[in-house]
Amino acid sequence: MSDANLHNPQTKYDHDEFPKQYQEPPGLQKEMKPVPDCGETSYKGAGKLKGRKALVTGGDSGIGRAAAIAYAREGADVAINYLPEEQPDAEEVKALIEKEGRKAVLLPGDLSDEAFCGELAEKAYQELGGLDTLALVAGKQQAVDDISDLATEQIYQTFEVNVFSLYWLVKAALPYLPKGASIITTTSVEGYNPSPMLLDYAATKHAIIGFTVGLGKQLANKGIRVNSVAPGPIWTPLQISGGQPGENIPKFGKETPAVPLNRAGQPAELAGIYVFLASEESSYVTSQIYSVSGGIPTA
Ligand code: NAD
Ligand code: MG
């Protein structure tokens, strides 16, 4: 029998249906059924980010948590940002980072506040003793069926969190970033093929693609690379706290849009790409978008 680590990608995280569930946004991952897999028991590091200092937004849960755990296991000290009500999830991530013998810095606060974004970059730099990796993963998604019901306040908030905070954080962090630093944003398959109920969210994800490609060109002469990750449907608190209409949860990842791998992804399946884009392995990669989408096309 082979000891190769091989799995059928369609059945790797197989389940019939997700239980119907709802939490007020932003939601707590530890209360989800099933709890998402962020690589807590599976991610193995290989020293790819030894000595690095990373800030991960949305690092308490979902995709950001998977990146934070992987960064620590690859040898980085990690600061995470999240909303104050997510403290219980953040404490778990802190313990996981410290278990690797790495420094964990918890920096809660609201990214829709420009002044806070400035403080966040500065605190991450001060408390980590340097800053060379920005994994900008935080995001807001609230499904609304009809544009007539899409409140102006929600449009502002979605753009502030998903797009404006990227400008504010990069502006504030830039003075600290050395040559070789990496900035990673998080777009979505929604940035290419918007769902009708995600008009504000999908527009922000399209904007992130433009921001990333242009910023990569602008910062190349400073020796800083900028890339983005485009996830498909991933099992995270974002989805069960209004990101999807409740009736879509049981078959999330199995219905529209058609997913060739016929299931939702788990955050752990995104860890590798965030490590690659932060590490020296991607030293010739900038202004690019990498999809981890279960096969949903992004071109
Ligand atoms: P998640 O709920 O685990 O993470 C989103 C995080 O955003 C939250 O943990 C929260 O800390 C942060 N956040 C939200 N509003 C904030 C605010 N005002 N200030 C500070 N932080 C705030 O869900 P996730 O799915 O892992 O989301 C991570 C990223 O992945 C998001 O950018 C999302 O758009 C993107 N994405 C997710 C999916 C998916 O199917 N889950 C698909 C494509 C893209
Ligand atoms: Mg969270």
Short mmCIF file of C-alpha atoms and ligand atoms in Angstrom, two decimals:
data_model
loop_
_atom_site.label_atom_id
_atom_site.label_comp_id
_atom_site.label_asym_id
_atom_site.label_seq_id
_atom_site.Cartn_x
_atom_site.Cartn_y
_atom_site.Cartn_z
CA MET A 1 0.00 0.00 0.00
CA SER A 2 1.24 3.48 -0.90
CA ASP A 3 1.92 5.96 1.89
CA ALA A 4 1.42 8.88 -0.51
CA ASN A 5 -0.74 11.69 0.87
CA LEU A 6 -3.44 11.45 -1.82
CA HIS A 7 -7.10 12.38 -1.51
CA ASN A 8 -9.95 12.66 -3.97
CA PRO A 9 -10.55 16.46 -3.97
CA GLN A 10 -14.30 15.99 -4.39
CA THR A 11 -14.69 13.87 -1.28
CA LYS A 12 -11.83 15.18 0.88
CA TYR A 13 -14.21 17.07 3.19
CA ASP A 14 -17.34 15.19 2.26
CA HIS A 15 -20.62 15.76 4.02
CA ASP A 16 -24.24 15.53 2.94
CA GLU A 17 -25.51 18.96 3.92
CA PHE A 18 -24.46 21.69 6.33
CA PRO A 19 -26.89 22.15 9.23
CA LYS A 20 -28.99 25.30 8.86
CA GLN A 21 -27.60 27.96 11.20
CA TYR A 22 -27.42 31.72 11.66
CA GLN A 23 -25.31 34.04 13.82
CA GLU A 24 -25.33 37.83 13.99
CA PRO A 25 -22.33 39.16 11.99
CA PRO A 26 -19.39 38.85 12.30
CA GLY A 27 -20.17 35.46 13.91
CA LEU A 28 -17.95 33.15 15.93
CA GLN A 29 -16.24 30.25 14.24
CA LYS A 30 -16.15 28.20 17.45
CA GLU A 31 -19.98 28.10 17.45
CA MET A 32 -20.33 26.85 13.86
CA LYS A 33 -21.51 23.35 13.06
CA PRO A 34 -19.25 21.87 11.82
CA VAL A 35 -16.38 24.08 13.01
CA PRO A 36 -14.33 25.09 9.94
CA ASP A 37 -10.94 23.42 9.44
CA CYS A 38 -8.25 26.10 9.54
CA GLY A 39 -5.37 23.63 9.61
CA GLU A 40 -5.17 23.50 13.41
CA THR A 41 -4.28 19.81 13.39
CA SER A 42 -2.98 19.40 9.85
CA TYR A 43 -0.77 22.30 8.65
CA LYS A 44 2.92 21.39 8.72
CA GLY A 45 5.52 24.16 8.41
CA ALA A 46 8.87 23.96 6.67
CA GLY A 47 10.60 27.19 7.76
CA LYS A 48 9.41 29.12 4.68
CA LEU A 49 8.74 32.32 6.67
CA LYS A 50 11.48 32.05 9.29
CA GLY A 51 11.99 35.36 11.10
CA ARG A 52 9.18 37.12 9.26
CA LYS A 53 6.74 39.57 10.89
CA ALA A 54 3.19 39.38 9.56
CA LEU A 55 -0.04 41.29 10.12
CA VAL A 56 -3.14 39.27 9.23
CA THR A 57 -6.52 41.06 9.21
CA GLY A 58 -9.52 38.82 9.87
CA GLY A 59 -6.99 36.52 11.56
CA ASP A 60 -9.43 35.23 14.19
CA SER A 61 -11.44 32.96 11.92
CA GLY A 62 -11.88 31.43 8.51
CA ILE A 63 -9.29 32.10 5.82
CA GLY A 64 -7.34 34.66 7.86
CA ARG A 65 -7.04 32.22 10.74
CA ALA A 66 -5.73 29.52 8.38
CA ALA A 67 -3.11 32.01 7.10
CA ALA A 68 -2.15 33.08 10.65
CA ILE A 69 -1.68 29.47 11.83
CA ALA A 70 0.34 28.57 8.73
CA TYR A 71 2.52 31.70 9.02
CA ALA A 72 3.38 30.82 12.63
CA ARG A 73 4.17 27.21 11.70
CA GLU A 74 6.43 28.53 8.91
CA GLY A 75 8.38 30.54 11.51
CA ALA A 76 6.75 34.00 11.48
CA ASP A 77 5.65 36.17 14.38
CA VAL A 78 2.04 37.15 13.74
CA ALA A 79 -0.24 40.04 14.69
CA ILE A 80 -3.94 39.53 14.04
CA ASN A 81 -6.74 42.07 13.71
CA TYR A 82 -10.42 41.31 14.21
CA LEU A 83 -13.52 42.90 15.75
CA PRO A 84 -13.74 43.06 19.58
CA GLU A 85 -16.73 40.69 19.65
CA GLU A 86 -14.53 38.01 18.04
CA GLN A 87 -12.16 37.87 21.05
CA PRO A 88 -12.99 34.18 21.84
CA ASP A 89 -11.90 33.07 18.34
CA ALA A 90 -8.84 35.35 18.49
CA GLU A 91 -7.72 33.84 21.83
CA GLU A 92 -7.68 30.38 20.23
CA VAL A 93 -5.47 31.66 17.40
CA LYS A 94 -3.12 33.34 19.89
CA ALA A 95 -2.70 30.04 21.75
CA LEU A 96 -2.02 28.17 18.49
CA ILE A 97 0.65 30.71 17.42
CA GLU A 98 2.32 30.64 20.82
CA LYS A 99 2.34 26.84 20.77
CA GLU A 100 4.75 27.17 17.82
CA GLY A 101 7.05 29.32 19.96
CA ARG A 102 6.18 32.40 17.89
CA LYS A 103 5.00 35.79 19.09
CA ALA A 104 1.25 36.45 18.80
CA VAL A 105 -0.10 40.00 19.02
CA LEU A 106 -3.84 40.62 19.31
CA LEU A 107 -4.96 43.97 17.84
CA PRO A 108 -8.78 44.21 17.81
CA GLY A 109 -10.50 47.15 16.14
CA ASP A 110 -12.74 48.33 13.32
CA LEU A 111 -11.10 48.62 9.89
CA SER A 112 -13.83 50.98 8.66
CA ASP A 113 -12.10 53.66 10.78
CA GLU A 114 -9.15 55.27 8.98
CA ALA A 115 -7.52 56.41 12.22
CA PHE A 116 -7.67 52.86 13.57
CA CYS A 117 -6.03 51.48 10.40
CA GLY A 118 -3.12 53.86 11.01
CA GLU A 119 -2.79 52.74 14.63
CA LEU A 120 -3.03 49.10 13.60
CA ALA A 121 -0.08 49.30 11.21
CA GLU A 122 2.00 51.17 13.77
CA LYS A 123 1.15 48.84 16.65
CA ALA A 124 1.85 45.74 14.56
CA TYR A 125 5.26 47.18 13.63
CA GLN A 126 6.10 48.19 17.22
CA GLU A 127 4.90 45.01 18.91
CA LEU A 128 6.33 42.57 16.35
CA GLY A 129 9.59 44.54 16.17
CA GLY A 130 9.21 44.89 12.39
CA LEU A 131 6.66 44.33 9.63
CA ASP A 132 7.25 42.63 6.27
CA THR A 133 4.01 40.81 5.41
CA LEU A 134 0.47 42.16 5.17
CA ALA A 135 -2.18 39.48 4.65
CA LEU A 136 -5.33 41.59 4.23
CA VAL A 137 -8.10 39.04 4.62
CA ALA A 138 -10.89 40.82 6.57
CA GLY A 139 -14.12 41.30 4.69
CA LYS A 140 -17.81 42.07 5.02
CA GLN A 141 -20.54 40.28 3.04
CA GLN A 142 -24.31 40.66 3.50
CA ALA A 143 -26.66 39.23 0.88
CA VAL A 144 -29.60 41.44 -0.21
CA ASP A 145 -31.90 40.14 -2.95
CA ASP A 146 -33.24 43.43 -4.31
CA ILE A 147 -31.25 46.62 -4.96
CA SER A 148 -34.27 48.56 -3.68
CA ASP A 149 -33.57 47.08 -0.24
CA LEU A 150 -29.81 47.68 -0.29
CA ALA A 151 -29.28 50.39 2.32
CA THR A 152 -26.81 53.18 1.59
CA GLU A 153 -25.28 52.52 5.01
CA GLN A 154 -24.51 48.92 4.00
CA ILE A 155 -22.98 50.03 0.69
CA TYR A 156 -20.68 52.42 2.57
CA GLN A 157 -19.72 49.83 5.18
CA THR A 158 -18.96 47.11 2.65
CA PHE A 159 -16.73 49.47 0.66
CA GLU A 160 -15.05 50.85 3.80
CA VAL A 161 -14.15 47.44 5.20
CA ASN A 162 -13.36 45.62 1.95
CA VAL A 163 -11.71 48.39 -0.10
CA PHE A 164 -10.97 51.65 1.75
CA SER A 165 -9.20 49.85 4.61
CA LEU A 166 -6.70 48.46 2.07
CA TYR A 167 -5.68 51.99 1.04
CA TRP A 168 -5.51 53.15 4.67
CA LEU A 169 -3.53 50.14 5.89
CA VAL A 170 -1.05 50.12 3.01
CA LYS A 171 -0.48 53.89 3.34
CA ALA A 172 0.19 53.50 7.06
CA ALA A 173 2.37 50.38 6.75
CA LEU A 174 4.45 51.43 3.75
CA PRO A 175 7.10 53.39 5.71
CA TYR A 176 7.84 50.22 7.71
CA LEU A 177 7.93 47.66 4.88
CA PRO A 178 11.44 46.56 3.79
CA LYS A 179 12.45 45.44 0.31
CA GLY A 180 11.26 41.85 -0.10
CA ALA A 181 8.04 42.55 1.78
CA SER A 182 4.78 41.06 0.50
CA ILE A 183 1.24 42.42 0.49
CA ILE A 184 -1.59 39.94 -0.11
CA THR A 185 -5.18 41.06 -0.58
CA THR A 186 -8.28 38.85 -0.71
CA THR A 187 -10.70 39.12 -3.58
CA SER A 188 -13.25 36.44 -4.58
CA VAL A 189 -14.79 34.60 -7.49
CA GLU A 190 -17.50 37.25 -6.94
CA GLY A 191 -15.03 39.80 -8.32
CA TYR A 192 -15.29 38.03 -11.69
CA ASN A 193 -18.82 36.62 -11.79
CA PRO A 194 -21.05 38.54 -9.35
CA SER A 195 -24.07 36.90 -7.71
CA PRO A 196 -27.26 38.94 -8.11
CA MET A 197 -27.69 39.21 -4.33
CA LEU A 198 -24.15 40.54 -3.68
CA LEU A 199 -24.11 43.79 -5.65
CA ASP A 200 -22.12 45.77 -3.08
CA TYR A 201 -19.79 42.92 -2.06
CA ALA A 202 -19.04 41.78 -5.61
CA ALA A 203 -18.22 45.35 -6.65
CA THR A 204 -15.72 45.62 -3.77
CA LYS A 205 -14.09 42.35 -4.79
CA HIS A 206 -13.77 43.61 -8.38
CA ALA A 207 -12.23 46.81 -7.00
CA ILE A 208 -9.70 44.79 -5.00
CA ILE A 209 -8.44 43.19 -8.21
CA GLY A 210 -7.81 46.63 -9.74
CA PHE A 211 -6.18 47.89 -6.54
CA THR A 212 -3.88 44.86 -6.32
CA VAL A 213 -2.73 44.84 -9.93
CA GLY A 214 -2.04 48.59 -9.92
CA LEU A 215 -0.37 48.64 -6.51
CA GLY A 216 1.92 45.78 -7.55
CA LYS A 217 3.12 47.87 -10.47
CA GLN A 218 3.54 50.95 -8.28
CA LEU A 219 5.49 49.21 -5.50
CA ALA A 220 7.74 47.06 -7.73
CA ASN A 221 10.42 49.77 -7.65
CA LYS A 222 10.29 49.71 -3.84
CA GLY A 223 10.97 45.96 -3.89
CA ILE A 224 7.51 45.10 -2.54
CA ARG A 225 5.27 42.49 -4.19
CA VAL A 226 1.47 42.70 -4.18
CA ASN A 227 -0.86 39.82 -5.07
CA SER A 228 -4.38 38.65 -4.32
CA VAL A 229 -6.20 35.41 -3.57
CA ALA A 230 -9.63 34.69 -5.11
CA PRO A 231 -11.43 32.06 -3.01
CA GLY A 232 -14.53 30.19 -4.11
CA PRO A 233 -17.19 29.11 -1.58
CA ILE A 234 -15.39 28.47 1.72
CA TRP A 235 -17.02 27.30 4.95
CA THR A 236 -16.54 30.27 7.32
CA PRO A 237 -18.50 32.56 9.70
CA LEU A 238 -18.90 35.10 6.87
CA GLN A 239 -21.37 32.80 5.15
CA ILE A 240 -23.59 31.82 8.10
CA SER A 241 -23.88 35.42 9.40
CA GLY A 242 -25.78 36.82 6.41
CA GLY A 243 -23.23 36.31 3.62
CA GLN A 244 -25.68 33.80 2.14
CA PRO A 245 -29.45 33.67 2.51
CA GLY A 246 -30.22 31.07 5.20
CA GLU A 247 -31.80 28.64 2.75
CA ASN A 248 -28.49 28.41 0.80
CA ILE A 249 -26.48 27.12 3.78
CA PRO A 250 -27.31 23.37 3.63
CA LYS A 251 -26.13 23.05 0.02
CA PHE A 252 -23.42 25.73 0.25
CA GLY A 253 -20.72 24.87 -2.30
CA LYS A 254 -22.94 22.30 -4.04
CA GLU A 255 -25.33 24.59 -5.88
CA THR A 256 -24.97 27.85 -7.81
CA PRO A 257 -22.57 28.77 -9.20
CA ALA A 258 -21.59 25.28 -10.37
CA VAL A 259 -18.47 24.13 -8.53
CA PRO A 260 -16.59 21.40 -10.43
CA LEU A 261 -15.27 19.95 -7.15
CA ASN A 262 -18.89 19.86 -5.94
CA ARG A 263 -18.34 20.99 -2.35
CA ALA A 264 -17.44 23.98 -0.21
CA GLY A 265 -13.75 24.49 0.48
CA GLN A 266 -12.27 24.68 3.96
CA PRO A 267 -10.04 27.56 5.10
CA ALA A 268 -7.13 25.13 5.53
CA GLU A 269 -7.12 24.67 1.75
CA LEU A 270 -6.17 28.35 1.35
CA ALA A 271 -3.20 28.31 3.77
CA GLY A 272 -0.66 27.19 1.17
CA ILE A 273 -1.36 30.05 -1.25
CA TYR A 274 -1.04 32.72 1.48
CA VAL A 275 2.28 31.14 2.50
CA PHE A 276 3.50 30.94 -1.11
CA LEU A 277 2.64 34.58 -1.85
CA ALA A 278 4.36 35.77 1.37
CA SER A 279 7.47 33.65 0.90
CA GLU A 280 10.59 33.86 -1.26
CA GLU A 281 9.13 31.03 -3.37
CA SER A 282 7.04 33.70 -5.12
CA SER A 283 9.89 36.19 -5.62
CA TYR A 284 9.02 36.58 -9.36
CA VAL A 285 5.27 36.97 -8.74
CA THR A 286 3.54 40.35 -8.44
CA SER A 287 0.26 42.00 -9.55
CA GLN A 288 -1.33 38.54 -9.85
CA ILE A 289 -4.56 36.96 -8.68
CA TYR A 290 -4.49 33.30 -7.57
CA SER A 291 -7.78 31.40 -7.47
CA VAL A 292 -8.61 28.69 -4.96
CA SER A 293 -12.14 28.21 -6.14
CA GLY A 294 -13.02 24.54 -6.44
CA GLY A 295 -12.80 25.01 -10.19
CA ILE A 296 -15.11 28.04 -10.56
CA PRO A 297 -13.56 29.93 -13.49
CA THR A 298 -12.01 33.34 -12.82
CA ALA A 299 -10.92 34.38 -16.28
P1 NAD B 1 -14.56 35.19 8.32
O1 NAD B 1 -15.86 35.65 8.84
O2 NAD B 1 -13.87 34.12 9.06
O3 NAD B 1 -13.54 36.39 8.19
C1 NAD B 1 -13.91 37.70 7.91
C2 NAD B 1 -13.26 38.56 8.98
O4 NAD B 1 -13.41 39.93 8.61
C3 NAD B 1 -13.90 38.44 10.34
O5 NAD B 1 -13.31 37.42 11.11
C4 NAD B 1 -13.65 39.81 10.95
O6 NAD B 1 -12.56 39.75 11.85
C5 NAD B 1 -13.24 40.67 9.77
N1 NAD B 1 -14.02 41.90 9.72
C6 NAD B 1 -15.26 42.08 9.23
N2 NAD B 1 -15.63 43.36 9.41
C7 NAD B 1 -14.59 43.99 10.01
C8 NAD B 1 -14.36 45.32 10.46
N3 NAD B 1 -15.26 46.29 10.32
N4 NAD B 1 -13.17 45.59 11.06
C9 NAD B 1 -12.23 44.64 11.24
N5 NAD B 1 -12.41 43.36 10.83
C10 NAD B 1 -13.56 43.06 10.22
O7 NAD B 1 -14.83 34.77 6.81
P2 NAD B 1 -13.85 34.38 5.61
O8 NAD B 1 -14.74 33.76 4.62
O9 NAD B 1 -12.65 33.66 6.06
O10 NAD B 1 -13.46 35.80 5.02
C11 NAD B 1 -12.13 36.18 4.77
C12 NAD B 1 -12.02 36.85 3.41
O11 NAD B 1 -12.27 35.90 2.39
C13 NAD B 1 -13.00 38.01 3.19
O12 NAD B 1 -12.32 39.07 2.55
C14 NAD B 1 -14.01 37.40 2.24
O13 NAD B 1 -14.61 38.37 1.42
C15 NAD B 1 -13.11 36.47 1.44
N6 NAD B 1 -13.83 35.43 0.72
C16 NAD B 1 -14.55 34.49 1.39
C17 NAD B 1 -15.24 33.52 0.69
C18 NAD B 1 -16.04 32.45 1.38
O14 NAD B 1 -16.78 31.73 0.70
N7 NAD B 1 -15.96 32.29 2.69
C19 NAD B 1 -15.18 33.50 -0.71
C20 NAD B 1 -14.45 34.47 -1.37
C21 NAD B 1 -13.78 35.43 -0.64
MG MG B 2 -14.23 36.11 12.59
#
